[in-house]
Amino acid sequence: MTTLHADTLAGLAARLARGECSSVELTRHFLARIAAHDDGLNAFISVLETRALAQAEAADRCRARGEAGPLTGLPIAHKDIFCARDTRTTCGSRMLESFVAPYDAAVVARLDAAGVVTLGKTNMDEFAMGSSNETSYFGPVRNPWDPSRVPGGSSGGSAAAVAAGLAPAATGTDTGGSIRQPAALTGLTGLKPTYGRVSRWGMVAFASSLDQAGTLTRSAEDAALLLSAMAGADARDSTSVEAEVPDYRAALETPPERLRIGVPRNFFDDGLEEAVAVTVREALAEFERQGAELVEVDLPNLPLSVPTYYVVAPAEASSNLSRFDGVRFGHRCEDPQDLLDLYERSRGEGFGAEVKRRIMTGTYVLSAGYYDAYYLKAQQVRQLITADFARAFEAVDLLMGPTTPTPAFELGAKTADPVQMYLNDIYTIGVNLAGLPGISIPCGEVTGLPVGLQIVAPHFGEPALLAAAHRYQQATDWHLRMPSAYA
Amino acid sequence: MSLTNDQVRGIARLARLRLTDEEVSEVSGKLASILEMVDQLQATDTREVVPMAHPLDAAQRLRPDEVTEADQRDDYQRNAPQTERGLYLVPRVVE
């Protein structure tokens, strides 16, 4: 039988339902795993032992009363970008090092209401700006598959925690690939839902027209379970959508009869490592064996998604992060001489190098005289990229390709050149610009490191997306593999 | 594309960020390479393309202007660096 920490949420839910273990026992098991293994990984910023055990006891009482739902008593971890009332929420930054959230994020509140237990808050790139988890004020996270390598980012702590079996699942956020890329680099299933599907209330804002909350799990079924509880309209987030939330788990069992899969030609060009290309093509062949039809498609403007993103996201970030002014919350410098000195030094000390770079990029592209040349231009190209996807989806049900150009890279390999780091998200960023749902699922290994297959669906196509991922996972076992040091 | 240290200091001032001299010289090269990468956009023909502000093309929802929140000032000010009688304190602005 699978050990507890290698099991899926669905598997653990079945154990709880059969009475094989209690939520308190499960919670203690994962808290012990964190205590034993997190020193080497640095996946957690805060471990919430007391809160977790209280939630677990409440979940066990709920089950004893016969009122348990599908998630009651299951422990997970939250990315430290989500506010959880009376707990520290740092967003990986010195700026928020001692910020104690006065309220719950919508994602936290919904999962709490579903009976989920919060083990702790996971490490992340500072303000979710990064693709390697190296920009965190709390130090880098190590990849459980090889500790000399990065777990990806920005949801790198969530990815490492689940990959190493310190939590069976975790939440994440994805602005340009921050769920899918770390999922690919650590052998997990990482779901970024349609823009607006999940409320952004209480999620520290990075780029508001791109940010979306999602999940890092061991299977598509687990992602469906969590999304069913997380999704839905929220009056406090005016961009959350009112469309009805389908039963994602039920949708797993009804994959489309004759799936037409679009394979974007330029996802397989020069930038893609050959061994990764071979692995992804093998996964596509598996879908073909299952009866799907592969169709080559063109997304001609997709190569422009990285430059477009690096105008739009920093512009929105420079605006969003103006709230950190040393006055109402967050870091304040010592002995400010005047108000300007208070602002400049508090921000200069509170933000790390990557965050400052992005704020300055955003400030530059929005400054007088440059707005049309950069921001307006980027919003126009964004329209072209979105139109490319829409045209492709007229002929196919889903798009598939690699999630990342390479498997996990070494710590420090890309820190000197930000543009090299940004190019890591070349296959994921366009999906955010168009607001589409995407998932990365493990589809093989290259030199012992996991490789991710990315699947993209039209807006609100999560049911078909999850069904396709689930069907692949029924026929393969890449998603169940764990790094041997943590098995 | 290159940026002088003075240009970088100008951008930092607009962004209300105090940078050390070391940071200024480090940032100028990196910022220049980011802006150079971004300049690829200029080659694209975008005449007649409507700028996209929202991925779902949705209009901003409106709600009736009603008071729905209770007073949570004490809760929120617990995170403030310095407060007095419910007010946020900053260095003197007007002499």
XYZ file of C-alpha atoms in Angstrom:
582
model
C 0.000 0.000 0.000
C 1.176 3.514 -0.802
C 2.747 5.319 2.143
C 0.728 8.272 3.439
C 3.081 10.904 2.097
C 3.190 9.378 -1.390
C -0.578 9.158 -1.669
C -2.909 11.500 -3.547
C -5.561 13.674 -1.917
C -8.178 11.331 -3.383
C -6.358 8.352 -1.851
C -6.064 10.049 1.544
C -9.740 11.079 1.391
C -10.675 7.430 0.845
C -8.585 6.386 3.891
C -10.337 9.014 6.014
C -13.731 7.896 4.729
C -12.934 4.243 5.525
C -11.781 5.244 9.002
C -8.242 3.904 8.423
C -6.795 7.060 9.871
C -7.977 10.317 11.372
C -7.264 13.821 10.164
C -5.206 14.398 13.318
C -3.031 11.374 12.461
C -2.611 12.560 8.865
C -1.785 16.075 10.003
C 0.756 14.823 12.556
C 2.358 12.653 9.871
C 2.888 15.588 7.513
C 4.000 17.935 10.311
C 6.600 15.301 11.228
C 7.683 15.070 7.570
C 8.135 18.847 7.497
C 10.148 18.778 10.746
C 12.362 15.977 9.420
C 12.984 17.208 5.867
C 12.356 20.908 5.450
C 15.761 22.066 6.662
C 17.270 20.700 3.468
C 14.562 22.121 1.204
C 13.470 25.449 2.747
C 9.996 24.922 1.289
C 8.137 26.483 4.229
C 8.265 30.036 5.568
C 5.808 29.284 8.395
C 4.627 25.961 9.823
C 1.227 26.327 11.514
C 1.265 23.348 13.869
C -1.246 24.588 16.457
C -3.703 25.901 13.881
C -3.368 22.734 11.785
C -4.035 20.386 14.702
C -7.056 22.441 15.798
C -8.429 22.274 12.246
C -7.757 18.526 12.105
C -9.582 17.937 15.398
C -12.527 19.961 14.095
C -12.484 17.913 10.881
C -12.520 14.641 12.814
C -15.478 15.863 14.888
C -17.247 16.893 11.673
C -16.713 13.397 10.255
C -17.934 11.778 13.473
C -21.160 13.769 13.097
C -21.539 12.362 9.585
C -21.074 15.784 7.991
C -17.777 15.261 6.157
C -17.415 16.552 2.588
C -14.916 15.392 -0.046
C -12.067 17.526 1.389
C -12.791 17.322 5.117
C -9.631 16.669 7.101
C -7.163 16.715 4.202
C -3.989 18.678 4.970
C -2.515 21.054 2.393
C -0.080 23.975 2.318
C -0.765 27.518 1.114
C 1.652 29.639 -0.860
C 2.656 32.529 1.403
C 0.937 34.972 -0.963
C -2.495 34.118 0.478
C -3.600 35.981 3.588
C -4.646 33.689 6.417
C -6.118 35.510 9.384
C -3.800 35.946 12.374
C -0.896 34.265 10.590
C 2.168 35.862 9.090
C 1.861 36.445 5.330
C 5.233 37.513 3.893
C 4.936 37.052 0.102
C 8.616 36.066 0.301
C 9.612 39.657 1.067
C 11.392 41.566 3.803
C 8.701 44.202 3.178
C 6.097 41.898 4.766
C 8.421 39.998 7.104
C 6.246 40.774 10.139
C 2.872 41.320 8.440
C 0.115 39.395 10.217
C -2.924 39.119 7.949
C -6.064 40.634 9.502
C -8.369 38.581 7.253
C -8.558 35.384 5.184
C -8.013 35.284 1.422
C -11.056 33.943 -0.470
C -9.057 30.811 -1.399
C -8.130 30.172 2.232
C -11.667 30.837 3.483
C -13.245 28.538 0.893
C -10.840 25.693 1.572
C -11.158 26.182 5.341
C -14.937 26.000 4.945
C -14.506 22.741 3.015
C -12.676 21.308 6.041
C -9.124 21.468 4.696
C -6.241 21.627 7.201
C -3.495 24.226 6.611
C -0.074 22.763 7.437
C 1.816 25.969 6.748
C 2.769 28.730 4.334
C 5.232 27.968 1.580
C 8.300 29.815 0.332
C 8.122 31.695 -2.964
C 9.940 34.176 -5.145
C 9.572 37.652 -3.661
C 6.118 39.017 -4.591
C 5.877 36.039 -7.015
C 8.510 37.606 -9.270
C 10.839 34.857 -10.365
C 11.118 31.479 -12.054
C 13.568 29.774 -9.683
C 12.554 30.688 -6.129
C 15.944 32.368 -5.756
C 14.503 35.866 -5.213
C 12.872 34.957 -1.872
C 14.031 37.037 1.102
C 13.835 33.769 3.071
C 16.382 32.006 0.885
C 16.151 29.703 -2.117
C 14.164 26.462 -2.166
C 15.920 23.273 -3.272
C 14.500 20.811 -5.780
C 13.799 17.466 -4.054
C 14.919 15.632 -7.225
C 18.382 17.217 -7.001
C 19.233 19.692 -4.235
C 21.762 21.514 -6.445
C 18.865 22.533 -8.718
C 15.987 24.998 -8.432
C 12.374 23.835 -7.996
C 11.165 26.575 -10.346
C 9.088 29.508 -9.281
C 7.446 31.493 -8.169
C 5.430 28.768 -6.383
C 8.685 26.888 -5.694
C 8.020 26.187 -2.014
C 4.610 24.690 -2.791
C 6.178 22.547 -5.522
C 9.062 21.287 -3.384
C 6.753 20.586 -0.428
C 4.415 18.385 -2.487
C 7.182 16.721 -4.521
C 8.988 15.703 -1.313
C 5.808 14.490 0.386
C 5.771 17.223 3.051
C 2.209 18.046 1.992
C -0.129 16.080 -0.297
C -1.119 19.254 -2.197
C -0.573 22.995 -2.117
C -2.007 26.181 -3.517
C -0.055 28.411 -5.857
C -0.485 31.436 -8.075
C 0.380 31.781 -11.739
C 1.006 35.150 -13.404
C 3.341 33.965 -16.174
C 3.879 30.287 -15.390
C 4.409 30.314 -11.623
C 2.355 27.147 -11.053
C 2.975 25.229 -14.289
C 6.760 25.795 -14.468
C 7.569 24.609 -10.903
C 5.131 21.705 -11.367
C 7.070 20.686 -14.489
C 10.433 20.985 -12.739
C 9.360 18.890 -9.724
C 7.180 16.220 -11.391
C 3.786 17.519 -10.265
C 0.401 18.351 -11.728
C 0.078 22.143 -11.755
C -3.228 23.773 -12.687
C -3.678 27.439 -13.601
C -7.401 28.038 -14.080
C -9.042 30.538 -16.450
C -8.430 34.164 -15.459
C -11.196 35.135 -13.030
C -12.237 31.552 -12.233
C -10.882 31.806 -8.662
C -11.182 34.968 -6.566
C -8.022 37.029 -6.109
C -9.338 38.552 -2.862
C -6.644 38.360 -0.195
C -3.966 37.205 -2.635
C -1.122 39.736 -2.631
C -1.369 41.441 -6.041
C 1.464 41.266 -8.585
C -0.059 41.862 -12.054
C -3.819 42.018 -11.649
C -4.826 41.325 -15.267
C -2.747 38.107 -15.229
C -2.728 36.752 -11.636
C -4.697 33.574 -11.012
C -4.755 31.116 -8.106
C -4.447 27.388 -8.693
C -3.056 24.133 -7.378
C 0.030 21.902 -7.223
C -0.998 18.290 -6.725
C -0.019 14.695 -7.494
C -2.826 14.155 -9.985
C -5.409 15.854 -12.178
C -8.082 14.261 -10.001
C -6.663 16.088 -6.964
C -6.597 19.349 -8.904
C -10.278 18.811 -9.784
C -11.110 18.161 -6.132
C -9.465 21.378 -4.943
C -10.677 23.544 -7.825
C -14.279 22.546 -7.123
C -13.902 24.118 -3.679
C -11.817 27.139 -4.757
C -13.662 28.339 -7.863
C -16.593 30.701 -8.001
C -17.645 34.329 -8.119
C -16.739 36.673 -5.280
C -18.225 40.142 -4.916
C -14.922 41.317 -3.406
C -12.993 40.578 -6.621
C -14.716 42.425 -9.452
C -12.742 40.428 -12.033
C -13.897 37.067 -10.694
C -16.404 35.597 -13.118
C -19.978 34.637 -12.363
C -20.066 31.586 -14.643
C -21.385 28.507 -12.876
C -18.783 26.163 -11.332
C -19.066 22.708 -12.927
C -18.425 19.470 -11.033
C -14.794 19.086 -12.112
C -14.413 15.646 -10.604
C -17.422 14.281 -12.449
C -16.010 15.777 -15.662
C -12.926 13.527 -15.340
C -14.996 10.521 -16.320
C -16.384 12.083 -19.499
C -13.476 12.943 -21.788
C -14.484 14.078 -25.292
C -14.957 11.197 -27.729
C -12.585 12.269 -30.471
C -10.109 14.711 -29.071
C -8.443 17.062 -31.537
C -5.123 18.207 -30.110
C -3.328 21.204 -31.565
C 0.457 21.103 -31.403
C 1.902 24.613 -31.788
C 4.797 24.406 -34.239
C 6.824 27.139 -32.552
C 6.702 25.350 -29.184
C 9.215 22.925 -30.691
C 11.712 25.354 -32.208
C 15.375 25.995 -31.395
C 14.932 27.031 -27.765
C 13.642 23.590 -26.725
C 16.151 21.054 -25.405
C 16.171 18.009 -27.704
C 15.647 15.408 -24.968
C 12.660 17.373 -23.642
C 11.191 17.545 -27.158
C 11.517 13.757 -27.525
C 9.832 13.171 -24.155
C 6.938 15.516 -24.939
C 6.445 13.955 -28.396
C 6.235 10.545 -26.745
C 3.450 11.867 -24.481
C 1.615 13.213 -27.534
C 1.930 9.762 -29.107
C 0.235 8.301 -26.012
C -2.740 10.610 -26.588
C -2.772 9.475 -30.210
C -2.849 5.834 -29.091
C -5.867 6.760 -26.959
C -7.671 7.888 -30.115
C -6.829 11.583 -30.245
C -5.938 13.335 -33.467
C -2.836 15.546 -33.536
C -2.965 18.690 -35.663
C -0.076 21.109 -36.135
C -1.139 24.699 -35.465
C 0.508 28.094 -35.787
C 0.585 30.753 -33.111
C 2.564 33.327 -35.121
C 2.654 36.033 -32.447
C 3.550 33.719 -29.588
C 7.300 34.550 -29.691
C 6.262 38.079 -28.693
C 4.665 36.900 -25.459
C 7.809 37.350 -23.337
C 8.434 40.979 -24.409
C 4.693 41.725 -24.094
C 4.607 40.251 -20.612
C 7.670 42.217 -19.513
C 5.821 45.436 -20.282
C 2.352 44.535 -18.976
C 3.373 42.688 -15.787
C 5.966 45.208 -14.516
C 3.612 48.099 -15.345
C 0.862 46.547 -13.246
C 3.365 45.570 -10.555
C 4.782 49.077 -10.243
C 1.264 50.316 -9.673
C 0.205 47.494 -7.307
C 3.359 47.702 -5.214
C 3.016 51.455 -4.687
C 0.880 50.546 -1.671
C 4.037 49.502 0.192
C 4.978 52.944 1.426
C 6.081 52.351 5.013
C 2.968 54.073 6.381
C 0.049 51.683 6.814
C 1.762 48.290 6.916
C 5.000 46.640 5.938
C 8.601 47.602 6.518
C 9.466 51.124 7.691
C 13.036 52.475 7.727
C 14.651 53.814 10.910
C 14.533 57.564 11.637
C 12.987 58.927 8.425
C 14.016 62.560 7.843
C 10.895 63.492 5.919
C 8.065 61.819 4.012
C 10.070 61.288 0.824
C 12.936 59.778 2.795
C 10.404 57.512 4.543
C 9.009 56.256 1.217
C 12.326 55.836 -0.560
C 14.279 54.158 2.207
C 11.409 51.917 3.374
C 10.952 50.671 -0.188
C 14.676 50.547 -0.931
C 15.256 48.371 2.149
C 12.045 46.327 1.990
C 12.234 45.156 -1.635
C 14.868 42.821 -3.107
C 16.779 43.326 -6.358
C 14.381 41.554 -8.736
C 11.316 43.351 -7.359
C 13.085 46.714 -7.642
C 14.027 45.917 -11.248
C 10.439 45.110 -12.138
C 9.059 48.177 -10.393
C 11.590 50.297 -12.283
C 10.803 48.594 -15.611
C 7.127 49.300 -14.979
C 7.781 52.876 -13.926
C 9.842 53.432 -17.061
C 7.308 52.011 -19.531
C 4.480 53.976 -17.922
C 6.372 57.257 -17.656
C 5.391 60.325 -19.654
C 6.381 60.074 -23.306
C 6.877 56.285 -23.257
C 3.329 55.070 -22.575
C 2.289 54.668 -26.228
C 5.551 53.096 -27.341
C 5.532 50.474 -24.598
C 2.325 49.945 -22.664
C -0.158 50.662 -25.429
C 1.942 48.693 -27.910
C 2.130 45.722 -25.525
C -1.633 45.752 -25.001
C -2.082 45.667 -28.772
C 0.324 42.755 -29.194
C -1.485 41.041 -26.321
C -4.618 41.271 -28.426
C -2.796 39.613 -31.359
C -1.477 36.776 -29.167
C -4.977 36.184 -27.760
C -6.400 36.146 -31.289
C -3.821 33.486 -32.278
C -5.115 31.198 -29.527
C -8.750 31.892 -30.450
C -8.030 31.003 -34.091
C -6.301 27.768 -33.056
C -9.254 26.759 -30.872
C -11.602 27.033 -33.856
C -9.994 23.841 -35.166
C -8.857 21.958 -32.032
C -10.147 21.130 -28.535
C -6.872 21.493 -26.656
C -3.304 22.617 -27.284
C -0.348 20.551 -26.066
C 3.381 21.107 -25.895
C 6.266 21.412 -23.454
C 5.840 23.439 -20.245
C 9.489 24.511 -20.086
C 12.431 24.475 -22.521
C 14.644 22.440 -20.140
C 14.328 20.386 -16.955
C 15.327 21.985 -13.615
C 18.502 24.084 -13.851
C 21.220 24.595 -11.248
C 20.915 27.247 -8.543
C 22.659 30.411 -9.693
C 22.700 29.369 -13.368
C 20.439 32.196 -14.544
C 20.639 34.824 -11.827
C 23.210 36.998 -13.619
C 21.062 37.564 -16.699
C 17.384 38.383 -16.036
C 16.425 37.965 -19.705
C 17.703 34.337 -19.687
C 15.608 33.723 -16.574
C 12.531 35.302 -18.188
C 12.871 33.088 -21.291
C 12.256 30.048 -19.102
C 8.574 30.991 -19.174
C 8.372 31.257 -22.961
C 5.754 28.490 -23.322
C 3.640 29.464 -20.315
C 3.384 33.271 -20.495
C 1.129 33.483 -23.588
C -1.530 31.472 -21.735
C -1.676 34.143 -19.007
C -1.796 36.984 -21.517
C -4.836 35.327 -23.121
C -6.386 34.406 -19.744
C -6.650 30.718 -20.691
C -6.570 27.692 -18.375
C -3.434 25.552 -18.519
C -2.044 22.530 -16.745
C 1.369 20.910 -16.569
C 1.521 17.167 -15.996
C 4.626 14.990 -15.628
C 5.314 13.023 -18.819
C 8.790 11.580 -18.422
C 12.301 12.147 -17.168
C 15.533 13.432 -18.670
C 18.684 12.435 -16.777
C 16.605 11.695 -13.706
C 14.758 15.031 -13.774
C 11.017 15.377 -14.438
C 9.657 16.844 -17.682
C 6.254 18.540 -17.949
C 3.626 18.365 -20.690
C 1.532 21.517 -20.916
C -2.128 21.324 -21.923
C -4.075 24.495 -22.702
C -7.849 24.822 -23.149
C -10.194 27.605 -24.255
C -11.629 29.909 -21.564
C -13.511 27.861 -18.921
C -12.353 24.640 -20.567
C -11.086 23.204 -17.249
C -13.413 20.149 -17.471
C -11.905 19.020 -20.811
C -8.408 19.990 -19.669
C -8.639 17.955 -16.470
C -10.327 15.033 -18.243
C -7.494 14.802 -20.783
C -4.837 15.004 -18.046
C -6.690 12.388 -15.976
C -7.002 10.015 -18.904
C -3.245 10.265 -19.539
C -2.602 9.615 -15.856
C -4.814 6.520 -15.972
C -2.534 5.085 -18.662
C 0.836 6.211 -17.230
C 2.493 6.533 -13.822
C 4.893 9.479 -14.241
C 2.710 11.558 -11.932
C 3.119 9.094 -9.069
C 6.929 8.998 -9.096
C 8.740 10.552 -6.179
C 12.371 11.553 -5.737
C 14.043 8.550 -4.053
C 15.461 10.608 -1.159
C 11.918 11.415 -0.047
C 9.978 8.294 -1.067
C 19.966 50.382 -25.592
C 21.884 51.778 -22.670
C 20.923 53.730 -19.594
C 23.154 56.187 -17.756
C 23.403 56.045 -13.992
C 21.565 59.372 -13.847
C 18.680 57.973 -15.896
C 18.481 55.008 -13.517
C 18.451 57.366 -10.520
C 15.652 59.319 -12.223
C 13.527 56.189 -12.671
C 14.238 55.117 -9.088
C 13.124 58.557 -7.865
C 9.836 58.252 -9.787
C 9.357 54.789 -8.244
C 10.235 56.077 -4.754
C 13.103 53.615 -4.394
C 16.376 54.561 -2.711
C 19.226 52.712 -4.428
C 22.842 52.474 -3.299
C 25.520 53.464 -5.857
C 26.326 49.786 -6.223
C 22.684 48.983 -6.977
C 22.504 51.789 -9.546
C 25.360 50.433 -11.626
C 24.076 46.850 -11.319
C 20.545 47.867 -12.309
C 21.506 49.999 -15.312
C 22.924 47.075 -17.305
C 20.115 44.692 -16.407
C 17.371 47.227 -17.015
C 18.893 48.056 -20.387
C 18.910 44.395 -21.430
C 15.268 44.012 -20.345
C 14.230 47.087 -22.341
C 16.200 45.857 -25.326
C 14.325 42.533 -25.213
C 11.041 44.429 -24.902
C 11.926 46.515 -27.961
C 11.152 43.479 -30.159
C 7.561 44.681 -29.936
C 8.311 47.739 -32.043
C 8.697 45.638 -35.219
C 5.093 44.403 -35.028
C 2.443 46.125 -37.091
C -0.360 47.003 -34.689
C -2.252 49.556 -36.751
C -6.001 49.163 -36.153
C -5.444 46.705 -33.285
C -7.575 47.539 -30.255
C -5.466 47.435 -27.068
C -6.467 44.607 -24.751
C -7.039 45.523 -21.125
C -8.777 42.400 -19.865
C -8.430 38.752 -20.896
C -12.159 38.066 -20.891
C -13.186 41.331 -22.506
C -15.501 41.906 -19.577
C -16.782 45.264 -18.435
C -16.202 46.308 -14.855
C -19.102 45.187 -12.669
C -20.901 47.848 -10.689
C -22.661 47.437 -7.369
C -25.002 49.669 -5.387
C -23.082 52.148 -3.249
C -23.995 50.639 0.097
C -22.041 50.370 3.335
C -21.237 46.678 3.703
C -18.079 46.619 5.817
C -17.921 46.908 9.574
C -15.223 49.103 11.164
C -12.011 47.060 11.391
C -9.595 49.898 11.970
C -8.063 48.411 15.109
C -7.471 45.100 13.334
C -5.864 46.771 10.360
C -3.743 49.213 12.337
C -2.095 46.387 14.247
C 0.247 46.080 11.227
C 1.030 49.796 11.051
C 4.567 50.903 11.933
C 3.304 53.866 13.998
C -0.205 54.999 14.969
C -1.727 57.320 17.529
C -5.437 57.611 18.419
C -6.418 55.715 15.283
C -4.236 57.830 12.991
C -1.199 56.744 10.971
C 1.901 58.742 11.930
C 4.443 60.010 9.374
C 7.237 62.589 9.654
C 5.980 66.177 9.819
C 4.953 67.350 6.319
C 3.867 70.954 7.002
C 6.026 73.072 9.329
